[in-house]
Each structure stands twice: as structure tokens, then as C-alpha cells.
Amino acid sequence: MKLSDFVVPEAIMPSVKAESKEGAVRAMVDSLKNCDSIQPDHVDGIIAAILKREELGSTGIGHGVAVPHTKHPSVDRLIATVALAKQGVDFASLDGEAVYVLFLLVSPPDRPGDHLRALETISRHLRNQNFCNFLKQATTQKEVLELLQEADNNQLD
Amino acid sequence: MASRTARKDFIIAATMKQNSVFRETVTVNLDEGLHLVPCSKIVKVAQGFEGDVRILKGDLAVDAKDIFELPTLVATYGTTLVLEATGEGADEVIEQLVRLFESNFEAEESSDS
């Protein structure tokens, strides 16, 4: 699976200004709504589901990265967006550090395999220091998108 | 002479203990597979152990202390994994990890992964 298979390009946020986990999640879900990947009626439900999921264990997995996610019946395929928080967001991460890179995923309830493959794709690329460092430095949607494409094509190794 | 032999035996025993490898086979029983929350729980247990802890799926082996490596197993429901630890206390860390799998990660979120 490639990042481009599930990241919605128009929803990428090169600079999200959020002071809390909830604020960051809301901004990212709104961004998916604004490019018609999520129906407006389902925005609040998806945000609530993601935050409920966070209560079970933070998806701030360390090294400045978080992967908030949920399943939701309103989507018929796996969708995601990427946000960069230059100031850092308190995500109650496992290592206690602020989060600077966020991948938010929404997947159909009946496709757990897709969700795991997306996590594999994200994790695999985040292990690449070049990808992480370049991503944190990106300032425009185009730059982020190009980085995702380069990662997909293994051009950052 | 006797004390030197005893010391040698002690060193050999200690070295064997440090190099001991423990393995157990487990099955993923989570409907959602081994996603981020169970991966985090594995990392937490593994990081409490000084030696190496690896999880193998076929030919693929990952460091159980690295949250960015575990999801690369793509361990869906029913996947068989081998837990492997090396070093002093390897048996204990394997026992703790097996317990996690057997308790289905303490019956963590059954539907909201």
C-alpha cells in the first residue's frame, strides 16, 4: 500500500494551529470535510469516535508523531490526512513529547486489514529519518505532497 | 584451585544465562489485528527488559521495543507470531508478553480500535 492510496491531497494541512489534541483532530476532520471526503453530518460523530479511541490509549506514539484514527460507517474506503504542527501539540504521547506530525485515518468498519496496512505504510516511512526531518520542515501542501510521493517511490532512502 | 573452578563455573553459568534465548509462539486474537494500542503495550513490556526482544512473522523479524517497527508486521486476526528474547530475564519478558496475547491485551477496546 502507498501513502497516496489513502491520503487525500487537498486535505493536507502544512500548518495546523491547535493548542490541544481535540483542536488538532477537529481541524483535520474539518479539512477532510472541506474537500468532500467526509459528509458534514458526520464530522462531529467522527471527531467524538477518534477522541473516545484516544481515551483507551494515546496514538501519540513518540518521536513527535501521532496517528489518531477511527472506524466509521460513513466512509466506504480508507481516507487520511496529514497535518504538521510547527508549535507542537500535547497529545499525551507515550514518550511525553509534543507532537509535530499527525496522520489521521478514517476507515470503513469492515476493513480492518486496510487499516493495518495503512499503519504499516505510515510506520515504515516514519522510520526513515529523512522522511521525518523533511516532513517537519515542509511549509506548503505541495511540499508535503511531493514528500509523500517521494516516500512512496522510495526516493528518500 | 577449587575456588578458581567454582568461579569459572559461575562465569560460564552467568554467560549462559545472559545468552539464553526464549521463544514462544502466539496467535493474534484481536478482531482488528495488532494495531497501535496493543503495539504500545508490547513496547512498554519489552522496554522494561535490558536484552533483545524480537517478534517474528515468517522471515520478518522486528524489534519489539520499537513502536515504528511493530506495525510493519501487519499481524491481522489469526496471524501466528514467534516471540523471542535474549538475555537475563528473557523467560520473564516472554511470559509477560504471552500473558498479554492470551488476555487479548487485557480485553482492550473490542470495537473501537
mmCIF file of C-alpha atoms in Angstrom:
data_model
loop_
_atom_site.group_PDB
_atom_site.id
_atom_site.type_symbol
_atom_site.label_atom_id
_atom_site.label_comp_id
_atom_site.label_asym_id
_atom_site.label_seq_id
_atom_site.Cartn_x
_atom_site.Cartn_y
_atom_site.Cartn_z
ATOM 1 C CA MET A 1 0.000 0.000 0.000
ATOM 2 C CA LYS A 2 1.168 3.535 -0.753
ATOM 3 C CA LEU A 3 0.531 6.766 1.147
ATOM 4 C CA SER A 4 -1.102 8.140 -1.989
ATOM 5 C CA ASP A 5 -3.652 5.299 -1.824
ATOM 6 C CA PHE A 6 -5.319 6.815 1.222
ATOM 7 C CA VAL A 7 -4.021 10.357 1.922
ATOM 8 C CA VAL A 8 -6.394 12.925 0.418
ATOM 9 C CA PRO A 9 -4.052 15.531 -1.166
ATOM 10 C CA GLU A 10 -6.413 18.502 -0.827
ATOM 11 C CA ALA A 11 -6.897 17.792 2.886
ATOM 12 C CA ILE A 12 -3.189 18.010 3.790
ATOM 13 C CA MET A 13 -2.515 20.730 6.367
ATOM 14 C CA PRO A 14 1.064 22.047 6.244
ATOM 15 C CA SER A 15 0.498 24.231 9.281
ATOM 16 C CA VAL A 16 -2.222 23.392 11.777
ATOM 17 C CA LYS A 17 -2.589 25.751 14.681
ATOM 18 C CA ALA A 18 -4.056 23.768 17.533
ATOM 19 C CA GLU A 19 -3.483 24.050 21.241
ATOM 20 C CA SER A 20 -4.950 20.694 22.154
ATOM 21 C CA LYS A 21 -5.459 17.164 20.905
ATOM 22 C CA GLU A 22 -9.146 17.890 20.335
ATOM 23 C CA GLY A 23 -8.318 21.056 18.401
ATOM 24 C CA ALA A 24 -5.902 19.236 16.111
ATOM 25 C CA VAL A 25 -8.327 16.366 15.488
ATOM 26 C CA ARG A 26 -11.188 18.785 14.778
ATOM 27 C CA ALA A 27 -9.079 20.791 12.317
ATOM 28 C CA MET A 28 -8.039 17.648 10.441
ATOM 29 C CA VAL A 29 -11.544 16.190 10.241
ATOM 30 C CA ASP A 30 -12.831 19.598 9.077
ATOM 31 C CA SER A 31 -10.171 19.591 6.400
ATOM 32 C CA LEU A 32 -11.404 16.209 5.133
ATOM 33 C CA LYS A 33 -14.958 17.576 5.174
ATOM 34 C CA ASN A 34 -13.923 20.702 3.259
ATOM 35 C CA CYS A 35 -12.707 18.604 0.357
ATOM 36 C CA ASP A 36 -15.846 16.434 0.418
ATOM 37 C CA SER A 37 -14.144 13.309 1.734
ATOM 38 C CA ILE A 38 -16.391 13.350 4.813
ATOM 39 C CA GLN A 39 -20.034 14.369 4.836
ATOM 40 C CA PRO A 40 -20.777 17.407 7.064
ATOM 41 C CA ASP A 41 -23.389 15.439 9.089
ATOM 42 C CA HIS A 42 -20.731 13.000 10.220
ATOM 43 C CA VAL A 43 -17.999 15.413 11.302
ATOM 44 C CA ASP A 44 -18.987 15.543 14.985
ATOM 45 C CA GLY A 45 -19.520 11.781 15.154
ATOM 46 C CA ILE A 46 -16.106 11.077 13.662
ATOM 47 C CA ILE A 47 -14.370 13.545 15.996
ATOM 48 C CA ALA A 48 -16.134 12.008 19.015
ATOM 49 C CA ALA A 49 -15.144 8.491 17.901
ATOM 50 C CA ILE A 50 -11.496 9.485 17.441
ATOM 51 C CA LEU A 51 -11.345 11.160 20.852
ATOM 52 C CA LYS A 52 -13.086 8.208 22.522
ATOM 53 C CA ARG A 53 -10.495 5.970 20.928
ATOM 54 C CA GLU A 54 -7.724 8.202 22.304
ATOM 55 C CA GLU A 55 -9.039 7.660 25.829
ATOM 56 C CA LEU A 56 -8.169 3.970 25.504
ATOM 57 C CA GLY A 57 -4.566 4.792 24.742
ATOM 58 C CA SER A 58 -2.880 7.736 23.083
ATOM 59 C CA THR A 59 -1.948 7.346 19.443
ATOM 60 C CA GLY A 60 0.890 9.766 20.120
ATOM 61 C CA ILE A 61 3.410 7.001 19.572
ATOM 62 C CA GLY A 62 6.536 9.015 20.225
ATOM 63 C CA HIS A 63 9.218 10.803 18.211
ATOM 64 C CA GLY A 64 6.794 13.701 17.651
ATOM 65 C CA VAL A 65 4.261 11.617 15.730
ATOM 66 C CA ALA A 66 0.582 10.807 16.320
ATOM 67 C CA VAL A 67 -1.796 8.640 14.308
ATOM 68 C CA PRO A 68 -5.338 9.393 15.541
ATOM 69 C CA HIS A 69 -7.873 7.136 13.869
ATOM 70 C CA THR A 70 -11.280 5.536 13.963
ATOM 71 C CA LYS A 71 -13.579 3.290 12.035
ATOM 72 C CA HIS A 72 -16.745 4.915 10.768
ATOM 73 C CA PRO A 73 -19.592 3.559 8.659
ATOM 74 C CA SER A 74 -19.930 6.812 6.705
ATOM 75 C CA VAL A 75 -16.767 6.153 4.675
ATOM 76 C CA ASP A 76 -16.590 3.450 2.041
ATOM 77 C CA ARG A 77 -12.832 3.490 1.714
ATOM 78 C CA LEU A 78 -9.844 4.281 3.887
ATOM 79 C CA ILE A 79 -9.107 8.006 3.891
ATOM 80 C CA ALA A 80 -6.460 10.043 5.680
ATOM 81 C CA THR A 81 -4.913 13.442 6.001
ATOM 82 C CA VAL A 82 -1.568 14.716 7.220
ATOM 83 C CA ALA A 83 -1.063 17.769 9.415
ATOM 84 C CA LEU A 84 2.091 19.497 10.596
ATOM 85 C CA ALA A 85 2.003 21.381 13.891
ATOM 86 C CA LYS A 86 5.053 23.627 13.968
ATOM 87 C CA GLN A 87 4.428 24.628 17.608
ATOM 88 C CA GLY A 88 3.779 21.066 18.710
ATOM 89 C CA VAL A 89 0.587 19.677 20.247
ATOM 90 C CA ASP A 90 0.248 17.989 23.627
ATOM 91 C CA PHE A 91 -1.044 14.554 22.660
ATOM 92 C CA ALA A 92 -0.329 12.701 25.926
ATOM 93 C CA SER A 93 2.239 10.804 23.894
ATOM 94 C CA LEU A 94 3.916 7.643 25.110
ATOM 95 C CA ASP A 95 7.254 9.436 25.438
ATOM 96 C CA GLY A 96 5.710 12.600 26.914
ATOM 97 C CA GLU A 97 6.921 14.725 23.988
ATOM 98 C CA ALA A 98 4.802 17.112 21.924
ATOM 99 C CA VAL A 99 3.537 16.010 18.510
ATOM 100 C CA TYR A 100 4.629 17.723 15.291
ATOM 101 C CA VAL A 101 3.450 15.279 12.613
ATOM 102 C CA LEU A 102 -0.084 13.853 12.560
ATOM 103 C CA PHE A 103 -1.642 11.254 10.291
ATOM 104 C CA LEU A 104 -5.425 10.983 10.820
ATOM 105 C CA LEU A 105 -7.168 7.905 9.419
ATOM 106 C CA VAL A 106 -10.830 7.044 8.995
ATOM 107 C CA SER A 107 -11.617 3.553 7.759
ATOM 108 C CA PRO A 108 -14.732 1.516 6.980
ATOM 109 C CA PRO A 109 -15.653 -0.816 9.885
ATOM 110 C CA ASP A 110 -15.496 -3.943 7.770
ATOM 111 C CA ARG A 111 -11.924 -3.470 6.520
ATOM 112 C CA PRO A 112 -9.534 -3.978 9.486
ATOM 113 C CA GLY A 113 -6.869 -5.288 7.119
ATOM 114 C CA ASP A 114 -6.771 -1.974 5.245
ATOM 115 C CA HIS A 115 -6.282 -0.124 8.499
ATOM 116 C CA LEU A 116 -3.318 -2.340 9.468
ATOM 117 C CA ARG A 117 -1.741 -1.949 6.020
ATOM 118 C CA ALA A 118 -2.094 1.827 6.265
ATOM 119 C CA LEU A 119 -0.424 1.759 9.685
ATOM 120 C CA GLU A 120 2.336 -0.390 8.216
ATOM 121 C CA THR A 121 2.854 2.096 5.400
ATOM 122 C CA ILE A 122 2.958 5.092 7.726
ATOM 123 C CA SER A 123 5.242 3.380 10.270
ATOM 124 C CA ARG A 124 7.594 2.127 7.572
ATOM 125 C CA HIS A 125 8.102 5.630 6.188
ATOM 126 C CA LEU A 126 8.342 7.280 9.602
ATOM 127 C CA ARG A 127 11.294 5.015 10.409
ATOM 128 C CA ASN A 128 13.127 6.894 7.666
ATOM 129 C CA GLN A 129 14.795 9.875 9.338
ATOM 130 C CA ASN A 130 14.984 11.769 6.030
ATOM 131 C CA PHE A 131 11.229 11.487 5.599
ATOM 132 C CA CYS A 132 10.575 12.683 9.171
ATOM 133 C CA ASN A 133 13.006 15.568 9.001
ATOM 134 C CA PHE A 134 11.867 16.795 5.584
ATOM 135 C CA LEU A 135 8.235 16.469 6.632
ATOM 136 C CA LYS A 136 8.793 18.641 9.714
ATOM 137 C CA GLN A 137 10.434 21.275 7.510
ATOM 138 C CA ALA A 138 7.733 21.351 4.822
ATOM 139 C CA THR A 139 5.691 24.539 4.704
ATOM 140 C CA THR A 140 3.221 24.077 1.844
ATOM 141 C CA GLN A 141 0.659 21.475 0.832
ATOM 142 C CA LYS A 142 2.636 20.921 -2.369
ATOM 143 C CA GLU A 143 5.861 20.229 -0.457
ATOM 144 C CA VAL A 144 4.142 17.708 1.804
ATOM 145 C CA LEU A 145 2.505 16.013 -1.153
ATOM 146 C CA GLU A 146 5.806 15.776 -3.009
ATOM 147 C CA LEU A 147 7.439 14.236 0.063
ATOM 148 C CA LEU A 148 4.679 11.633 0.316
ATOM 149 C CA GLN A 149 5.169 10.800 -3.353
ATOM 150 C CA GLU A 150 8.949 10.570 -2.942
ATOM 151 C CA ALA A 151 8.459 8.277 0.058
ATOM 152 C CA ASP A 152 6.077 6.109 -1.989
ATOM 153 C CA ASN A 153 8.713 5.885 -4.714
ATOM 154 C CA ASN A 154 11.497 5.142 -2.194
ATOM 155 C CA GLN A 155 13.397 8.248 -3.277
ATOM 156 C CA LEU A 156 14.280 9.314 0.263
ATOM 157 C CA ASP A 157 16.444 6.348 1.275
ATOM 158 C CA MET B 1 42.218 -24.473 42.800
ATOM 159 C CA ALA B 2 38.742 -25.379 43.940
ATOM 160 C CA SER B 3 37.705 -21.756 44.257
ATOM 161 C CA ARG B 4 39.082 -20.955 40.788
ATOM 162 C CA THR B 5 36.989 -23.807 39.314
ATOM 163 C CA ALA B 6 33.935 -22.581 41.156
ATOM 164 C CA ARG B 7 34.479 -19.062 39.841
ATOM 165 C CA LYS B 8 34.898 -20.404 36.295
ATOM 166 C CA ASP B 9 31.653 -22.369 36.664
ATOM 167 C CA PHE B 10 29.945 -19.239 37.915
ATOM 168 C CA ILE B 11 31.149 -17.207 34.919
ATOM 169 C CA ILE B 12 30.011 -19.905 32.486
ATOM 170 C CA ALA B 13 26.615 -20.116 34.181
ATOM 171 C CA ALA B 14 26.243 -16.326 34.132
ATOM 172 C CA THR B 15 27.258 -16.148 30.468
ATOM 173 C CA MET B 16 24.769 -18.885 29.569
ATOM 174 C CA LYS B 17 22.057 -17.000 31.407
ATOM 175 C CA GLN B 18 22.860 -13.790 29.536
ATOM 176 C CA ASN B 19 22.783 -15.558 26.202
ATOM 177 C CA SER B 20 19.693 -17.615 26.866
ATOM 178 C CA VAL B 21 17.134 -17.377 24.109
ATOM 179 C CA PHE B 22 13.489 -17.920 24.934
ATOM 180 C CA ARG B 23 10.812 -18.360 22.304
ATOM 181 C CA GLU B 24 7.074 -18.773 22.396
ATOM 182 C CA THR B 25 4.517 -18.929 19.636
ATOM 183 C CA VAL B 26 1.344 -16.873 19.964
ATOM 184 C CA THR B 27 -1.707 -16.151 17.851
ATOM 185 C CA VAL B 28 -3.288 -12.734 17.329
ATOM 186 C CA ASN B 29 -6.894 -12.980 18.533
ATOM 187 C CA LEU B 30 -7.796 -9.311 18.174
ATOM 188 C CA ASP B 31 -10.508 -8.727 15.589
ATOM 189 C CA GLU B 32 -8.675 -5.619 14.447
ATOM 190 C CA GLY B 33 -5.291 -7.282 14.386
ATOM 191 C CA LEU B 34 -2.200 -5.935 16.106
ATOM 192 C CA HIS B 35 -2.913 -2.220 15.789
ATOM 193 C CA LEU B 36 -1.373 0.710 17.643
ATOM 194 C CA VAL B 37 -2.723 0.191 21.148
ATOM 195 C CA PRO B 38 -1.591 -3.443 21.511
ATOM 196 C CA CYS B 39 1.695 -2.493 19.839
ATOM 197 C CA SER B 40 2.181 0.195 22.508
ATOM 198 C CA LYS B 41 1.543 -2.369 25.238
ATOM 199 C CA ILE B 42 4.135 -4.703 23.745
ATOM 200 C CA VAL B 43 6.695 -1.880 23.583
ATOM 201 C CA LYS B 44 6.037 -0.963 27.210
ATOM 202 C CA VAL B 45 6.709 -4.541 28.376
ATOM 203 C CA ALA B 46 9.729 -5.020 26.091
ATOM 204 C CA GLN B 47 11.357 -1.746 27.104
ATOM 205 C CA GLY B 48 11.355 -2.890 30.717
ATOM 206 C CA PHE B 49 13.813 -5.599 29.755
ATOM 207 C CA GLU B 50 17.500 -4.982 29.068
ATOM 208 C CA GLY B 51 18.072 -7.708 26.471
ATOM 209 C CA ASP B 52 16.800 -8.030 22.925
ATOM 210 C CA VAL B 53 13.145 -8.767 22.254
ATOM 211 C CA ARG B 54 12.021 -9.606 18.763
ATOM 212 C CA ILE B 55 8.767 -10.645 17.174
ATOM 213 C CA LEU B 56 8.885 -12.807 14.090
ATOM 214 C CA LYS B 57 6.297 -13.394 11.395
ATOM 215 C CA GLY B 58 7.729 -15.870 8.957
ATOM 216 C CA ASP B 59 11.028 -14.432 7.736
ATOM 217 C CA LEU B 60 10.244 -10.958 9.026
ATOM 218 C CA ALA B 61 11.695 -10.023 12.437
ATOM 219 C CA VAL B 62 11.057 -6.728 14.210
ATOM 220 C CA ASP B 63 12.360 -5.086 17.375
ATOM 221 C CA ALA B 64 9.584 -5.319 19.975
ATOM 222 C CA LYS B 65 10.896 -2.148 21.656
ATOM 223 C CA ASP B 66 10.297 -0.029 18.557
ATOM 224 C CA ILE B 67 6.749 1.283 18.065
ATOM 225 C CA PHE B 68 7.570 2.116 14.427
ATOM 226 C CA GLU B 69 8.634 -1.442 13.656
ATOM 227 C CA LEU B 70 5.789 -3.422 15.208
ATOM 228 C CA PRO B 71 3.036 -2.217 12.817
ATOM 229 C CA THR B 72 5.162 -3.412 9.895
ATOM 230 C CA LEU B 73 4.230 -6.980 10.893
ATOM 231 C CA VAL B 74 0.684 -6.340 9.573
ATOM 232 C CA ALA B 75 -0.477 -9.003 12.023
ATOM 233 C CA THR B 76 -4.155 -9.499 11.253
ATOM 234 C CA TYR B 77 -6.556 -11.703 13.240
ATOM 235 C CA GLY B 78 -5.310 -15.278 13.312
ATOM 236 C CA THR B 79 -1.678 -14.459 12.498
ATOM 237 C CA THR B 80 0.888 -16.671 14.200
ATOM 238 C CA LEU B 81 3.865 -14.832 15.678
ATOM 239 C CA VAL B 82 7.023 -16.001 17.433
ATOM 240 C CA LEU B 83 8.158 -14.003 20.454
ATOM 241 C CA GLU B 84 11.882 -14.230 21.072
ATOM 242 C CA ALA B 85 14.004 -12.710 23.854
ATOM 243 C CA THR B 86 17.697 -12.972 24.606
ATOM 244 C CA GLY B 87 19.452 -12.186 27.859
ATOM 245 C CA GLU B 88 18.933 -12.399 31.568
ATOM 246 C CA GLY B 89 15.245 -12.394 32.411
ATOM 247 C CA ALA B 90 14.312 -13.407 28.850
ATOM 248 C CA ASP B 91 11.944 -16.059 30.209
ATOM 249 C CA GLU B 92 10.129 -13.448 32.287
ATOM 250 C CA VAL B 93 9.636 -10.959 29.465
ATOM 251 C CA ILE B 94 8.377 -13.717 27.179
ATOM 252 C CA GLU B 95 5.991 -14.843 29.903
ATOM 253 C CA GLN B 96 4.659 -11.283 30.271
ATOM 254 C CA LEU B 97 4.202 -10.916 26.510
ATOM 255 C CA VAL B 98 2.449 -14.275 26.216
ATOM 256 C CA ARG B 99 0.123 -13.173 29.003
ATOM 257 C CA LEU B 100 -0.685 -10.008 27.020
ATOM 258 C CA PHE B 101 -1.616 -12.029 23.950
ATOM 259 C CA GLU B 102 -3.563 -14.626 25.959
ATOM 260 C CA SER B 103 -5.578 -11.936 27.746
ATOM 261 C CA ASN B 104 -6.217 -10.383 24.342
ATOM 262 C CA PHE B 105 -4.304 -7.355 25.563
ATOM 263 C CA GLU B 106 -6.410 -7.279 28.703
ATOM 264 C CA ALA B 107 -9.516 -7.359 26.567
ATOM 265 C CA GLU B 108 -8.706 -3.877 25.366
ATOM 266 C CA GLU B 109 -11.138 -1.959 23.236
ATOM 267 C CA SER B 110 -13.039 -4.683 21.451
ATOM 268 C CA SER B 111 -14.668 -2.493 18.872
ATOM 269 C CA ASP B 112 -13.187 0.982 18.851
ATOM 270 C CA SER B 113 -9.741 0.459 17.508
#
